[in-house]
CSV table of C-alpha atoms and ligand atoms in Angstrom, one decimal:
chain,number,residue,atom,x,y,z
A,50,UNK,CA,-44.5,31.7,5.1
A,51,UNK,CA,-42.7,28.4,5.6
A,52,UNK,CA,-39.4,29.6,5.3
A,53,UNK,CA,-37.1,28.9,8.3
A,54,UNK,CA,-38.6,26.7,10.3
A,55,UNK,CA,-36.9,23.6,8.5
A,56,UNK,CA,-33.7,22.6,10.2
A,57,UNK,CA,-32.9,20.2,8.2
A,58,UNK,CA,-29.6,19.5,10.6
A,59,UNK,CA,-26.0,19.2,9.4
A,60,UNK,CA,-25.3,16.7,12.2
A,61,UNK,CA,-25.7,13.3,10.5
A,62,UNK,CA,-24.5,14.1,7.8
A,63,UNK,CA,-20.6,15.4,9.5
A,64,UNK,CA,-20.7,12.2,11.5
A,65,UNK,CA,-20.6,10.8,7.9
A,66,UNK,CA,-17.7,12.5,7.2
A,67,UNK,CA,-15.7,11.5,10.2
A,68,UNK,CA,-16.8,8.2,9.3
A,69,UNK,CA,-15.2,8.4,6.1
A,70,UNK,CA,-12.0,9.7,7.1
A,71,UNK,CA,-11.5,6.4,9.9
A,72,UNK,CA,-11.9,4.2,7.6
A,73,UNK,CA,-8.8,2.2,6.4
A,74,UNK,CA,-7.0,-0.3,4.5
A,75,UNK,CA,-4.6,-2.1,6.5
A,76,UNK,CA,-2.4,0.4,6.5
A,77,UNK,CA,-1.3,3.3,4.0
A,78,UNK,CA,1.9,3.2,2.0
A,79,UNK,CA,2.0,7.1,2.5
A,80,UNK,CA,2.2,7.7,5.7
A,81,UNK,CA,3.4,4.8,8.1
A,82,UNK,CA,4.1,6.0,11.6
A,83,UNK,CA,6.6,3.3,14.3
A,84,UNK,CA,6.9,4.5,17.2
A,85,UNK,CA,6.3,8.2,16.1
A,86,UNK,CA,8.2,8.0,13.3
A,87,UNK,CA,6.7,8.9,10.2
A,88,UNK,CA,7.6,7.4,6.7
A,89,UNK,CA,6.1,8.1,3.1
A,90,UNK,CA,6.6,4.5,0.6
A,91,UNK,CA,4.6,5.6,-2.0
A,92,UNK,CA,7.5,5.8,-4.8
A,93,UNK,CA,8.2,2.2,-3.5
A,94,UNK,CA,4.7,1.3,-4.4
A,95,UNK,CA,3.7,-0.7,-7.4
A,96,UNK,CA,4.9,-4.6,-7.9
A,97,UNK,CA,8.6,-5.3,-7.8
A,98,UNK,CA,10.1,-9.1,-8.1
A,99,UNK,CA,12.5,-10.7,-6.3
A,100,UNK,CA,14.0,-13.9,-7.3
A,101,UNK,CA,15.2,-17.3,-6.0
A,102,UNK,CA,15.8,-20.9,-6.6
A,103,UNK,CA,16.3,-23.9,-4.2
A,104,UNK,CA,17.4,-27.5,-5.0
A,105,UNK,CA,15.7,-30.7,-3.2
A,106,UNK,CA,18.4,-33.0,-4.5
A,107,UNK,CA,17.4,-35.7,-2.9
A,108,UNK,CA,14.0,-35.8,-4.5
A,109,UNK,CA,15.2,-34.2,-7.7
A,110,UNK,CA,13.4,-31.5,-7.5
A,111,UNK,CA,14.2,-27.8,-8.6
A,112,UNK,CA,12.4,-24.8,-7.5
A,113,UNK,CA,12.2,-21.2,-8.9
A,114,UNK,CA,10.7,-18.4,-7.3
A,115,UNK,CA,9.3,-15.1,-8.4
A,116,UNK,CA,8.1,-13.4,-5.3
A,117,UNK,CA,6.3,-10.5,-6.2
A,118,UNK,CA,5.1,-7.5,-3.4
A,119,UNK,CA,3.4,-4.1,-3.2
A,120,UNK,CA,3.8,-2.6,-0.3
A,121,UNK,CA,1.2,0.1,-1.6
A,122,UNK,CA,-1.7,-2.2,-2.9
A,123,UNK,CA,-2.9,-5.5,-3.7
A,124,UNK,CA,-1.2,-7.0,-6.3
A,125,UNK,CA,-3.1,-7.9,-9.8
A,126,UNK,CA,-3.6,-10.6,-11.9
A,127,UNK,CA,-1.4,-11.0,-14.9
A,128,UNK,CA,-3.2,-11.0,-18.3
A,129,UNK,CA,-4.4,-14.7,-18.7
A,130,UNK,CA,-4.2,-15.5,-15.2
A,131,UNK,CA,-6.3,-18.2,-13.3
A,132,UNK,CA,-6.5,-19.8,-9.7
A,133,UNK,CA,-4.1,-22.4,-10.7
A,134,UNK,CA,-1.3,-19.6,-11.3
A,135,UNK,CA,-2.0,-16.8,-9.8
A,136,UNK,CA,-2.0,-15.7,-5.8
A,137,UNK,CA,-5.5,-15.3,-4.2
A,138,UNK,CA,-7.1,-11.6,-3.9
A,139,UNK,CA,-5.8,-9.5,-1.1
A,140,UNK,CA,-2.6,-10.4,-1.7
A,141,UNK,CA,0.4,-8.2,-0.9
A,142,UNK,CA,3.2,-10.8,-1.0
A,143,UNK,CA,2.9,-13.0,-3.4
A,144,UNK,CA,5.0,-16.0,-4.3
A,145,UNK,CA,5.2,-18.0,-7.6
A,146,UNK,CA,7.0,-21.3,-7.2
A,147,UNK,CA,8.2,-23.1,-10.5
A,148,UNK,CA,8.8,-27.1,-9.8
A,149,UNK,CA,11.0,-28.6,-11.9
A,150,UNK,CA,11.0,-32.2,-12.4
A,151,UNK,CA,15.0,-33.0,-12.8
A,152,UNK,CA,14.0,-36.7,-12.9
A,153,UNK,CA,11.0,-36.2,-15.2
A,154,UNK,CA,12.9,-34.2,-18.9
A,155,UNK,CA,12.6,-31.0,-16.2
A,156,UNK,CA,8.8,-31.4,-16.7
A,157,UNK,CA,7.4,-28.7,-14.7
A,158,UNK,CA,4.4,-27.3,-12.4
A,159,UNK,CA,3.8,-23.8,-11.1
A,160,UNK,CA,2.7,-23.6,-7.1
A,161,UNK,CA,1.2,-19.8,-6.3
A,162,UNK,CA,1.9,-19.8,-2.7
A,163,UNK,CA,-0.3,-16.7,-0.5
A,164,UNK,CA,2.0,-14.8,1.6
A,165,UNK,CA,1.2,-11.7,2.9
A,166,UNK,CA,-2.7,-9.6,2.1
A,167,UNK,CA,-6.3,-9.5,3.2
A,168,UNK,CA,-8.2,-12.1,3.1
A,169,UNK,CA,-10.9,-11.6,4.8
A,170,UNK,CA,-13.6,-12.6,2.2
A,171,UNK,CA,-12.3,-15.7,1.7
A,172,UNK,CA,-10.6,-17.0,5.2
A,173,UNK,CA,-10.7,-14.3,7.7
A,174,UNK,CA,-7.4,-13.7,7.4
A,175,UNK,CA,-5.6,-10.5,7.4
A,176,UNK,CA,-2.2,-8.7,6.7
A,177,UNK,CA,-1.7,-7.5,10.2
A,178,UNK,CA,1.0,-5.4,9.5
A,179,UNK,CA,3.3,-4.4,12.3
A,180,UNK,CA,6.1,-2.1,11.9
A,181,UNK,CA,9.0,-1.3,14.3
A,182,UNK,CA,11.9,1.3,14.5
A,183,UNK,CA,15.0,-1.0,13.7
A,184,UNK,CA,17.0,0.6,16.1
A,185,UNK,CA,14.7,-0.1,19.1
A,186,UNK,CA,14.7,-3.4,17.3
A,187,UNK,CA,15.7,-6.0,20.5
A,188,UNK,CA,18.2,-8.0,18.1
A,189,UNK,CA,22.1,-7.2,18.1
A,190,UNK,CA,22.2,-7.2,14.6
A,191,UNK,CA,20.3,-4.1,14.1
A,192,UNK,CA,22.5,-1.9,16.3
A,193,UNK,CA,23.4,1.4,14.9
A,194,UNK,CA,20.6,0.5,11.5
A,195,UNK,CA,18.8,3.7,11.0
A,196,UNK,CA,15.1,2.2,9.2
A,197,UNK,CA,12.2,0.5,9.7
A,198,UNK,CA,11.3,-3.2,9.9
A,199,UNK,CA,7.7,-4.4,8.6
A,200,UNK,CA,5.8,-7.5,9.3
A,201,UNK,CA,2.8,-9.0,7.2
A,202,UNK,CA,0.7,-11.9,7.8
A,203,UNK,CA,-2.2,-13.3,6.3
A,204,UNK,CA,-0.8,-16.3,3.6
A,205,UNK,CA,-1.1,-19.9,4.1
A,206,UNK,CA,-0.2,-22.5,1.6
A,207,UNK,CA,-1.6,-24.8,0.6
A,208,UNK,CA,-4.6,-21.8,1.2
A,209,UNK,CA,-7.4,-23.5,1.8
A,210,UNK,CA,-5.9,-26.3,4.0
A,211,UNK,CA,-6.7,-25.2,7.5
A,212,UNK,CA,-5.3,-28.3,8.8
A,213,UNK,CA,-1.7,-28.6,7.0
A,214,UNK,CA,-1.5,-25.5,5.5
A,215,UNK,CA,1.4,-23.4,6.4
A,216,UNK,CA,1.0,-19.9,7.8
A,217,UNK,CA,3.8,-17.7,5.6
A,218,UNK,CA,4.7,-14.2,6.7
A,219,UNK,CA,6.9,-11.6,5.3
A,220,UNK,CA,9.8,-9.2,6.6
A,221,UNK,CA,10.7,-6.7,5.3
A,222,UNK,CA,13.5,-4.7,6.5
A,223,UNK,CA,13.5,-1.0,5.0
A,224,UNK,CA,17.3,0.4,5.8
A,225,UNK,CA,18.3,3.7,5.4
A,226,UNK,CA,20.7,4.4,2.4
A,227,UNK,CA,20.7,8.2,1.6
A,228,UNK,CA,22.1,7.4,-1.9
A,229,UNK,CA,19.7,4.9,-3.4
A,230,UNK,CA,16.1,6.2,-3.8
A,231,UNK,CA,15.2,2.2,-3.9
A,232,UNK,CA,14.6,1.8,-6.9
A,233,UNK,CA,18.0,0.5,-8.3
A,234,UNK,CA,17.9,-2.3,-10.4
A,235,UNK,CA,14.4,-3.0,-10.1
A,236,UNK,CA,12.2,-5.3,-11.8
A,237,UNK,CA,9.0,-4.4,-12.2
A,238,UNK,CA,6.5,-7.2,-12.5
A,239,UNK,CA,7.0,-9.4,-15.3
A,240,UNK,CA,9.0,-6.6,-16.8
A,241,UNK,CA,12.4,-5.6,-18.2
A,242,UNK,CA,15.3,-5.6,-15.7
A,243,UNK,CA,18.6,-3.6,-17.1
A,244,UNK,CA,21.4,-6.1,-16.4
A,245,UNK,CA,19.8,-8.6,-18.7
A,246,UNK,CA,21.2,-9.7,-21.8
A,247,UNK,CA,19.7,-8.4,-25.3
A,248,UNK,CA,17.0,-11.2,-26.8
A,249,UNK,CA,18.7,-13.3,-28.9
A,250,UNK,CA,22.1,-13.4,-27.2
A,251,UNK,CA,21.3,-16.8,-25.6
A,252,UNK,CA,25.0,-17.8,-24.5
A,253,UNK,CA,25.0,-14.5,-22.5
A,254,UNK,CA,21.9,-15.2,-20.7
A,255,UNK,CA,22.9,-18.8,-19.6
A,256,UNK,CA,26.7,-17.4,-18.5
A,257,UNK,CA,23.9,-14.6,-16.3
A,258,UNK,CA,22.2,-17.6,-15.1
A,259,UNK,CA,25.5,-19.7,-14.1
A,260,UNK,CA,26.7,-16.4,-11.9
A,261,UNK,CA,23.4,-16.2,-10.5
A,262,UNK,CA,24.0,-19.3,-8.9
A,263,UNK,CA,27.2,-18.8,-7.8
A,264,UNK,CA,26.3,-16.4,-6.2
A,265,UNK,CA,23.5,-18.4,-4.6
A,266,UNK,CA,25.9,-21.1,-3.5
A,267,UNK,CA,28.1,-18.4,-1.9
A,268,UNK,CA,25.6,-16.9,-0.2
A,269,UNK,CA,24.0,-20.1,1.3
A,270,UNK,CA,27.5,-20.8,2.6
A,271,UNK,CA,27.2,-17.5,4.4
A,272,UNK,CA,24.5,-18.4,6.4
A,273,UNK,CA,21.3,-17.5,8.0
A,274,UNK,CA,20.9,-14.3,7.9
A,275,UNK,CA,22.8,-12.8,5.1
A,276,UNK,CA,20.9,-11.1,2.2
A,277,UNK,CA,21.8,-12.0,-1.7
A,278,UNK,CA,24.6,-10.8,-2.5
A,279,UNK,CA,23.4,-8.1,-5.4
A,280,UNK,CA,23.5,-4.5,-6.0
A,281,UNK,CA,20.0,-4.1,-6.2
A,282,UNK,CA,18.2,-1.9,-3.8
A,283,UNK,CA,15.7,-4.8,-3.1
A,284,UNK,CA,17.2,-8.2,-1.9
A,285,UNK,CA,16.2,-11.5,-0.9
A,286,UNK,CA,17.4,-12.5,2.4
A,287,UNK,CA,15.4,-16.3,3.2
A,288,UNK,CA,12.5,-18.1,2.9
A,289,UNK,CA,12.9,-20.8,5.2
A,290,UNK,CA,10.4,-22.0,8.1
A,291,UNK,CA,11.1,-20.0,11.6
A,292,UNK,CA,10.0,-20.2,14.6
A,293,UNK,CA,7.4,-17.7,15.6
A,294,UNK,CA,5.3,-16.7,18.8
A,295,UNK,CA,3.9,-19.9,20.7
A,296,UNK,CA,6.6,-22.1,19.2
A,297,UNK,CA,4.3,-21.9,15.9
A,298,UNK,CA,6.2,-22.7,13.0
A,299,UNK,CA,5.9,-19.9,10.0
A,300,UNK,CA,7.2,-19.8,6.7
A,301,UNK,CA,8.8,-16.8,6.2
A,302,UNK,CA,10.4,-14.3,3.3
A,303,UNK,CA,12.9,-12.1,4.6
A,304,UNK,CA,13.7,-9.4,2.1
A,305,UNK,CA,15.9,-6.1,2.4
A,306,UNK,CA,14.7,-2.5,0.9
A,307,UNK,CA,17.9,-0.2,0.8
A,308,UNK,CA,16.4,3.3,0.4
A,309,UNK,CA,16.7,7.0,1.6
A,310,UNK,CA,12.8,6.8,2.3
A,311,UNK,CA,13.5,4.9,5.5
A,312,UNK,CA,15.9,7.6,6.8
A,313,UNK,CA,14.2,9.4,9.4
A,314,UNK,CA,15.3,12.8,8.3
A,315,UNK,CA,13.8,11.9,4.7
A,316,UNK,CA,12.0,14.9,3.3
A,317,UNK,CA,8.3,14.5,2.8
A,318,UNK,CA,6.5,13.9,-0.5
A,319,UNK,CA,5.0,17.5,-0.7
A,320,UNK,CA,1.2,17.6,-1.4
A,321,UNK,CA,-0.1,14.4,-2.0
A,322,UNK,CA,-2.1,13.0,1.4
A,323,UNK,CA,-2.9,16.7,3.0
A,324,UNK,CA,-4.2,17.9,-0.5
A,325,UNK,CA,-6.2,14.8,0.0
A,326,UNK,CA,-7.3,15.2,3.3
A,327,UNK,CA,-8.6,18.6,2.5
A,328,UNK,CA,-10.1,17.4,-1.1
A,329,UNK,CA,-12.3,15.2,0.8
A,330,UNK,CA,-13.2,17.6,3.3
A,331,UNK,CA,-14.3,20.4,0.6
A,332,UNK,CA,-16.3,17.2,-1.6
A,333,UNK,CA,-18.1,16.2,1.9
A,334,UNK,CA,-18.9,19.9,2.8
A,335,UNK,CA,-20.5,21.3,-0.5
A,336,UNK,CA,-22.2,18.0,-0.4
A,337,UNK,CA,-23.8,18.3,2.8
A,338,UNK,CA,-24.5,21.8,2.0
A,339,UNK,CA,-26.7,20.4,-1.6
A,340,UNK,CA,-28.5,18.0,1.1
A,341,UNK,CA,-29.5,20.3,3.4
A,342,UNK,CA,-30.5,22.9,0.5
A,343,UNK,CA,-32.4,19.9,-1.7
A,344,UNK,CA,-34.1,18.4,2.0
A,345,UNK,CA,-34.8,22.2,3.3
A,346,UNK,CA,-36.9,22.4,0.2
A,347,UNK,CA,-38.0,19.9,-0.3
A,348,UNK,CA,-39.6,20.0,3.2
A,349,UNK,CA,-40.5,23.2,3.0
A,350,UNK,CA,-42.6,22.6,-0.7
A,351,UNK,CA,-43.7,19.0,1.0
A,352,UNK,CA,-45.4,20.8,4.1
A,353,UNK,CA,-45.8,24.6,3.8
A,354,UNK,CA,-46.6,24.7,0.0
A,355,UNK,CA,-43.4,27.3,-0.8
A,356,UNK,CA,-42.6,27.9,-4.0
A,357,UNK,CA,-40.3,30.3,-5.2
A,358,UNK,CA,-37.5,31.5,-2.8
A,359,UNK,CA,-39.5,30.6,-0.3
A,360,UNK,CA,-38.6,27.0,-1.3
A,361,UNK,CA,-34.7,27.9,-0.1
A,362,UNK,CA,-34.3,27.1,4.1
A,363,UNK,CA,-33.3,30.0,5.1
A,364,UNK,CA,-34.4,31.4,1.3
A,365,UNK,CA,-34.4,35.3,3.2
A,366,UNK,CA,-30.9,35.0,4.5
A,367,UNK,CA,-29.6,33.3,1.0
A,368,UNK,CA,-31.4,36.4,-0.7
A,369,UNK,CA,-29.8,38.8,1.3
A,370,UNK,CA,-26.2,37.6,1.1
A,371,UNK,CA,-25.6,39.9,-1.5
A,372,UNK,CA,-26.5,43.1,0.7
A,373,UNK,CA,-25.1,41.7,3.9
A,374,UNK,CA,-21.9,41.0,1.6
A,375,UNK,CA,-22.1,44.7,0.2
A,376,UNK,CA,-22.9,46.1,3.6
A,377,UNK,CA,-19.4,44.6,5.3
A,378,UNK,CA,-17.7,45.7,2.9
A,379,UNK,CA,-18.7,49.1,3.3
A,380,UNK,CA,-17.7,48.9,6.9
A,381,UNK,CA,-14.2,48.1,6.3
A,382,UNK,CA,-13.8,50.3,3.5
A,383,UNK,CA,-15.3,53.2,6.1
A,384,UNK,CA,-12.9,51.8,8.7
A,385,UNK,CA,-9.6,51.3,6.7
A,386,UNK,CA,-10.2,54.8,5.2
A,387,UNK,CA,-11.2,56.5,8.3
A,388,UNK,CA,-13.2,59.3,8.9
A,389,UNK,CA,-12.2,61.0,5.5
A,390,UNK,CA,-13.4,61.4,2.5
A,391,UNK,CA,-16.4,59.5,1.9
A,392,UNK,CA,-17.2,59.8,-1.3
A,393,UNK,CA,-15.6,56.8,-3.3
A,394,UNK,CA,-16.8,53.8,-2.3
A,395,UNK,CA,-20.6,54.0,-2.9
A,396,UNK,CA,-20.8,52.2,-5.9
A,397,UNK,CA,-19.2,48.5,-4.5
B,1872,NAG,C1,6.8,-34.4,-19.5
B,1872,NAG,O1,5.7,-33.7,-20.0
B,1872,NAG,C2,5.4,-34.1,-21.4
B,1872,NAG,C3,4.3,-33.1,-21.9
B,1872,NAG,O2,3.5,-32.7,-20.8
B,1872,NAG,C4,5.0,-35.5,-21.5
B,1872,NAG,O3,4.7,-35.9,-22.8
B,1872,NAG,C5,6.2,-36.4,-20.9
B,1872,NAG,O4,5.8,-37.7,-20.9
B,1872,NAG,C6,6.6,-35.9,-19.5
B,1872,NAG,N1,7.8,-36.6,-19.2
B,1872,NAG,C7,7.8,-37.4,-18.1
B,1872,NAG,C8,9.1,-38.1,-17.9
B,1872,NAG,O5,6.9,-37.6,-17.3
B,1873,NAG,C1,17.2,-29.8,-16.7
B,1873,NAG,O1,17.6,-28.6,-16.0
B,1873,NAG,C2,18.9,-28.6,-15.5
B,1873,NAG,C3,19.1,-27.4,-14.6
B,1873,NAG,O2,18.4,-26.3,-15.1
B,1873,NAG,C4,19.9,-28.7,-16.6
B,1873,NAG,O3,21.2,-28.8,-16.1
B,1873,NAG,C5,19.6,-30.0,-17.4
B,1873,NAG,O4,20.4,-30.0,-18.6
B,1873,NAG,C6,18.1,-30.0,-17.9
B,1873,NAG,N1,17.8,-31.3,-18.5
B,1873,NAG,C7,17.1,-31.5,-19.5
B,1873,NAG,C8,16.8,-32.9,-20.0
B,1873,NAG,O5,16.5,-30.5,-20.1
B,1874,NAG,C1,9.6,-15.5,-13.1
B,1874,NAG,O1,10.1,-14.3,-13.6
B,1874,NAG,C2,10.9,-14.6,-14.8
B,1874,NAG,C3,11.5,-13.2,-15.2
B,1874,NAG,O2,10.6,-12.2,-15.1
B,1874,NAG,C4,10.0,-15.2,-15.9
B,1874,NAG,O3,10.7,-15.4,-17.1
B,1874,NAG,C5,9.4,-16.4,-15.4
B,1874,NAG,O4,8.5,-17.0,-16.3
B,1874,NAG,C6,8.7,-16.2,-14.1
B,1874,NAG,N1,8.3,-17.5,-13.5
B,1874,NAG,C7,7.1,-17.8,-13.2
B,1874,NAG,C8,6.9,-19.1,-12.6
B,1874,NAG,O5,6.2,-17.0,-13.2
């Protein structure tokens, strides 16, 4: 009857597929490639903190920062969160500045300044992220540096202010350190870092805090430049306004990532992406197989009235895999056992 003469066609439905498998976000944490280097971030991933704190003595002002980034996703809200706290959606980079009235009993206002992310929804703005080998890096500095240096774009504070609103960016030099896997002395987001005292043990904390900014003093008499001087395998290194392309000014956080994952001779992550790859290729082929099956027969019941097997495109074929399968299987049987005996194999 009907059967067979529906071609419902495969076609569209693979140029789905490859559809699928261009599309991107930004960039992926996995599998970064500079100048045909490849790197895999994804045990960097999740949100880490890095803090700071700058004085505006002559207006009396103290400011804290907490800038938080996920090199892997876009950063969440914390429980609670609103607009007035909180970095926009999209963001990557995220910075949450504490302003602390000296001349006002330290009265104090919190100032979520955009970094880095995607926002595209809301400004047309995006992340833009560039990445470069640091040792065909141009500057002098980075001689002999084995790692990768990453760019971000997208912030602006205040956000909404086209007009006076400062365009941030973030830097964020990954170096090669075969010892540290990166995640030394990492703070997770709003969580527990090791070095800190026990609750409780209040004089401790404050001694913690005194060091802290000694060691901030000491580095801004270093210079530009020169990263915090910390143990940690993430470090801040400035967020000062720079001078970018087209003598546009940018505010910009400079951070530094010590970790073997930005060696070049770094072993790959094994499974993860290409399990992926293939996962999606298996889900998109059995599901273009179901279409074709559920269209073919449905065509075929539509305009030739099949019912039955008939229903199947191709419902012949399909009912004779079984005895095409049987069939082969005979003739490699009969080849790998040669002209001998040929009485075993009747009964496949
Ligand atoms: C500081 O804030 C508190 C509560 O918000 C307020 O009562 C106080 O007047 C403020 N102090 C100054 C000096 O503005
Ligand atoms: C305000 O904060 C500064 C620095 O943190 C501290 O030295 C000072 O004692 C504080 N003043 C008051 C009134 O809390
Ligand atoms: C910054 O982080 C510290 C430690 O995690 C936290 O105590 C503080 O409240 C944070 N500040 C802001 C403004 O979120």
């Amino acid at each position: 009857m009907g059967r067979s003469r529906s071609r419902a066609s495969l076609v569209p439905l693979l140029a789905v597929s490859s559809l699928l498998s261009h599309f991107a976000w930004g960039f992926d944490c996995k599998d970064i490639v500079a100048q045909k280097v490849q790197f895999h971030f994804e045990k960097l991933g999740g949100p880490h903190v890095v803090h700071w704190q700058e004085e505006d003595i002559e207006h009396e002002m103290l400011y804290k920062y907490n800038f938080t980034l996920d090199i892997c996703n876009s950063l969440k809200w914390q429980k609670g969160g609103s607009a007035a706290t909180e970095c926009h959606q999209g963001s990557r980079v995220c910075a949450i500045r504490e302003n602390i009235d000296l001349s006002m009993d330290n009265n104090s206002t919190i100032t979520p300044i955009d970094i880095a992310g995607t926002y595209k929804t809301q400004t047309g703005r995006e992340l833009e992220a560039k990445f470069e080998l640091l040792r065909n890096s141009k500057s002098n500095s980075d001689a002999g540096r084995e790692g990768l240096r990453a760019e971000f774009h997208g912030g602006r504070s205040p956000f909404d202010d086209k007009k006076n609103g400062i365009d941030q960016r973030a830097i964020i030099e990954f170096v090669c350190d075969k010892e540290r896997t990166g995640l030394e002395g990492d703070e997770k987001d709003k969580g527990d870092n090791e070095d800190k005292p026990k609750d409780g043990d209040k004089d401790g904390k404050k001694d913690g805090d005194e060091k802290k900014e000694e060691k901030l003093r000491r580095r801004e008499n270093e210079g530009k430049g020169q990263c915090e001087d910390s143990d940690r395998s993430l470090r801040f290194c400035g967020y000062q306004l720079e001078t970018a392309d087209k003598d546009k000014k940018v505010k910009t956080l400079r951070l530094e990532w010590r970790t073997q994952h930005a060696c070049e001779d770094a072993p790959t992550p094994d499974g993860g992406s290409h399990w992926g790859f293939f996962g999606w290729f298996f889900i998109i082929f059995f599901l273009a197989i179901a279409s074709y099956l559920i269209f073919g027969s449905w065509l075929n019941y539509n305009r030739y009235g099949a019912r039955g097997w008939d229903l199947l495109p191709h419902g012949d074929t399909i009912r004779d895999i079984p005895y095409i399968a049987k069939d082969f299987a005979r003739k490699i049987l009969g080849t790998v056992q040669g002209g001998g005996s040929r009485g075993g194999y009747a009964a496949v």
